[in-house]
Amino acid sequence: MLAPKRVKYRRMHKGRMRGNATRGNLVSFGEFGLQAAMAGWISNRQIEAARVAMTRHIKRGGKVWIRIFPDKPITKKPAETRMGKGKGSPEGWVAVVKPGRVLFELEGVTPEIAQKAMALAAAKIGLKTKFIAKEEAHTDES
């Protein structure tokens, strides 16, 4: 599963997820992409489950790119603990996703297979997503 090798600080603030993604919002590597339609956190387990679902469906035929990385530590206090006594210990890692961010990319398969594979991946994510295809560069030949 994805996780940073090392981080400067063990714990992080929650933060806010206002606005749309300004970077990572275009299909850059593959032909098809899965784009987030809402903001949220995606855990490293969700990313791995989506990757496995996609690669199984395309039968290892195409190439898959994961465009997000879980670099935010999430803390949790033990069950039945009273309030106070500091912040909990790190439990897992999440990727912060804003609307418009491309989560996964795919190439080397037909559009029908790609759409089905992305639908399987989207079911594992838990956010509203959208299937998009790469816009070909428009050149004027006149």
Coordinates of C-alpha atoms in Angstrom, one line a residue:
M1 CA 0.0 0.0 0.0
L2 CA 1.0 3.6 -0.7
A3 CA 2.6 5.6 2.2
P4 CA 5.4 8.1 2.5
K5 CA 8.8 6.8 3.4
R6 CA 9.3 9.5 5.9
V7 CA 7.6 12.8 6.9
K8 CA 8.8 15.9 8.7
Y9 CA 5.9 15.9 11.2
R10 CA 4.0 12.8 12.5
R11 CA 0.7 14.6 12.9
M12 CA -1.1 17.1 10.6
H13 CA -4.1 19.5 10.9
K14 CA -7.3 18.5 9.3
G15 CA -7.3 21.4 6.8
R16 CA -10.0 22.6 4.4
M17 CA -10.9 21.5 0.9
R18 CA -12.4 24.6 -0.6
G19 CA -12.4 25.3 -4.4
N20 CA -11.5 23.2 -7.4
A21 CA -8.3 21.4 -8.3
T22 CA -6.1 23.7 -10.4
R23 CA -3.4 21.1 -10.9
G24 CA -3.7 17.5 -12.0
N25 CA -7.1 18.2 -13.6
L26 CA -6.3 17.0 -17.1
V27 CA -5.6 13.6 -18.6
S28 CA -1.8 13.8 -19.1
F29 CA -0.4 10.2 -19.4
G30 CA -3.1 7.8 -20.6
E31 CA -6.1 8.0 -22.9
F32 CA -8.9 7.8 -20.3
G33 CA -9.2 9.1 -16.8
L34 CA -11.3 9.0 -13.6
Q35 CA -12.0 12.5 -12.4
A36 CA -13.2 13.4 -8.9
A37 CA -16.5 15.4 -8.9
M38 CA -16.4 16.2 -5.2
A39 CA -13.9 16.9 -2.5
G40 CA -12.8 14.3 0.1
W41 CA -10.1 12.1 1.5
I42 CA -9.1 8.9 -0.2
S43 CA -7.2 6.4 1.9
N44 CA -4.3 4.3 0.8
R45 CA -6.5 1.2 1.1
Q46 CA -9.1 2.7 -1.2
I47 CA -6.5 3.6 -3.8
E48 CA -5.1 0.0 -3.7
A49 CA -8.5 -1.6 -3.9
A50 CA -9.4 0.6 -6.9
R51 CA -6.0 -0.2 -8.6
V52 CA -6.6 -4.0 -8.1
A53 CA -10.1 -3.8 -9.5
M54 CA -9.0 -1.9 -12.6
T55 CA -6.0 -4.2 -13.3
R56 CA -8.1 -7.3 -12.9
H57 CA -10.8 -6.0 -15.3
I58 CA -8.3 -5.1 -18.0
K59 CA -6.6 -8.4 -17.5
R60 CA -3.2 -6.7 -17.2
G61 CA -3.7 -5.5 -20.8
G62 CA -3.3 -1.7 -20.6
K63 CA -1.2 0.6 -18.5
V64 CA -2.6 2.3 -15.3
W65 CA -1.4 5.5 -13.7
I66 CA -2.3 6.5 -10.2
R67 CA -2.3 10.3 -10.1
I68 CA -2.8 10.8 -6.3
F69 CA -0.6 9.9 -3.4
P70 CA -1.7 9.5 0.3
D71 CA 0.7 11.9 2.1
K72 CA -1.5 13.2 4.9
P73 CA -1.4 11.2 8.2
I74 CA -4.7 10.6 9.9
T75 CA -4.8 10.2 13.7
K76 CA -7.2 8.4 15.9
K77 CA -7.6 8.3 19.7
P78 CA -8.2 4.9 21.3
A79 CA -11.8 3.8 21.9
E80 CA -13.4 4.8 25.3
T81 CA -10.8 7.5 25.9
R82 CA -11.8 10.7 27.7
M83 CA -11.5 14.1 26.0
G84 CA -8.1 15.9 26.2
K85 CA -4.7 14.3 26.8
G86 CA -3.4 15.4 23.4
K87 CA -3.9 14.4 19.8
G88 CA -4.1 10.7 18.9
S89 CA -1.4 8.6 17.2
P90 CA -1.2 8.2 13.4
E91 CA -3.5 5.4 12.1
G92 CA -3.4 5.7 8.3
W93 CA -2.7 7.9 5.3
V94 CA -5.1 9.8 3.0
A95 CA -4.8 11.8 -0.2
V96 CA -6.7 15.1 -0.2
V97 CA -8.8 15.4 -3.4
K98 CA -10.6 18.4 -4.7
P99 CA -13.2 18.5 -7.5
G100 CA -11.6 18.1 -11.0
R101 CA -8.6 16.1 -9.8
V102 CA -7.8 13.1 -12.1
L103 CA -7.4 10.1 -9.8
F104 CA -6.5 7.3 -12.3
E105 CA -5.5 7.1 -15.9
L106 CA -5.6 4.2 -18.3
E107 CA -4.4 3.4 -21.8
G108 CA -4.1 0.5 -24.2
V109 CA -7.7 -0.7 -23.9
T110 CA -11.0 0.0 -25.7
P111 CA -13.2 2.8 -24.5
E112 CA -15.9 0.2 -23.3
I113 CA -13.4 -1.8 -21.2
A114 CA -11.9 1.4 -19.9
Q115 CA -15.3 2.8 -18.8
K116 CA -16.2 -0.5 -17.1
A117 CA -12.8 -0.6 -15.3
M118 CA -13.1 3.0 -14.1
A119 CA -16.6 2.2 -12.9
L120 CA -15.3 -0.7 -10.8
A121 CA -12.5 1.6 -9.4
A122 CA -15.1 4.4 -8.7
A123 CA -17.1 1.9 -6.6
K124 CA -14.1 1.5 -4.3
I125 CA -13.4 5.2 -3.9
G126 CA -16.5 6.5 -2.1
L127 CA -16.6 9.9 -3.9
K128 CA -18.6 11.0 -6.9
T129 CA -16.5 10.6 -10.0
K130 CA -16.6 11.1 -13.7
F131 CA -15.2 9.1 -16.6
I132 CA -13.3 11.4 -19.0
A133 CA -11.3 10.8 -22.2
K134 CA -8.3 12.8 -23.4
E135 CA -9.0 15.8 -25.6
E136 CA -7.1 15.5 -28.8
A137 CA -5.1 18.7 -29.7
H138 CA -7.2 20.6 -32.3
T139 CA -5.1 22.1 -35.1
D140 CA -6.4 24.3 -37.9
E141 CA -5.4 22.8 -41.2
S142 CA -6.7 25.7 -43.3

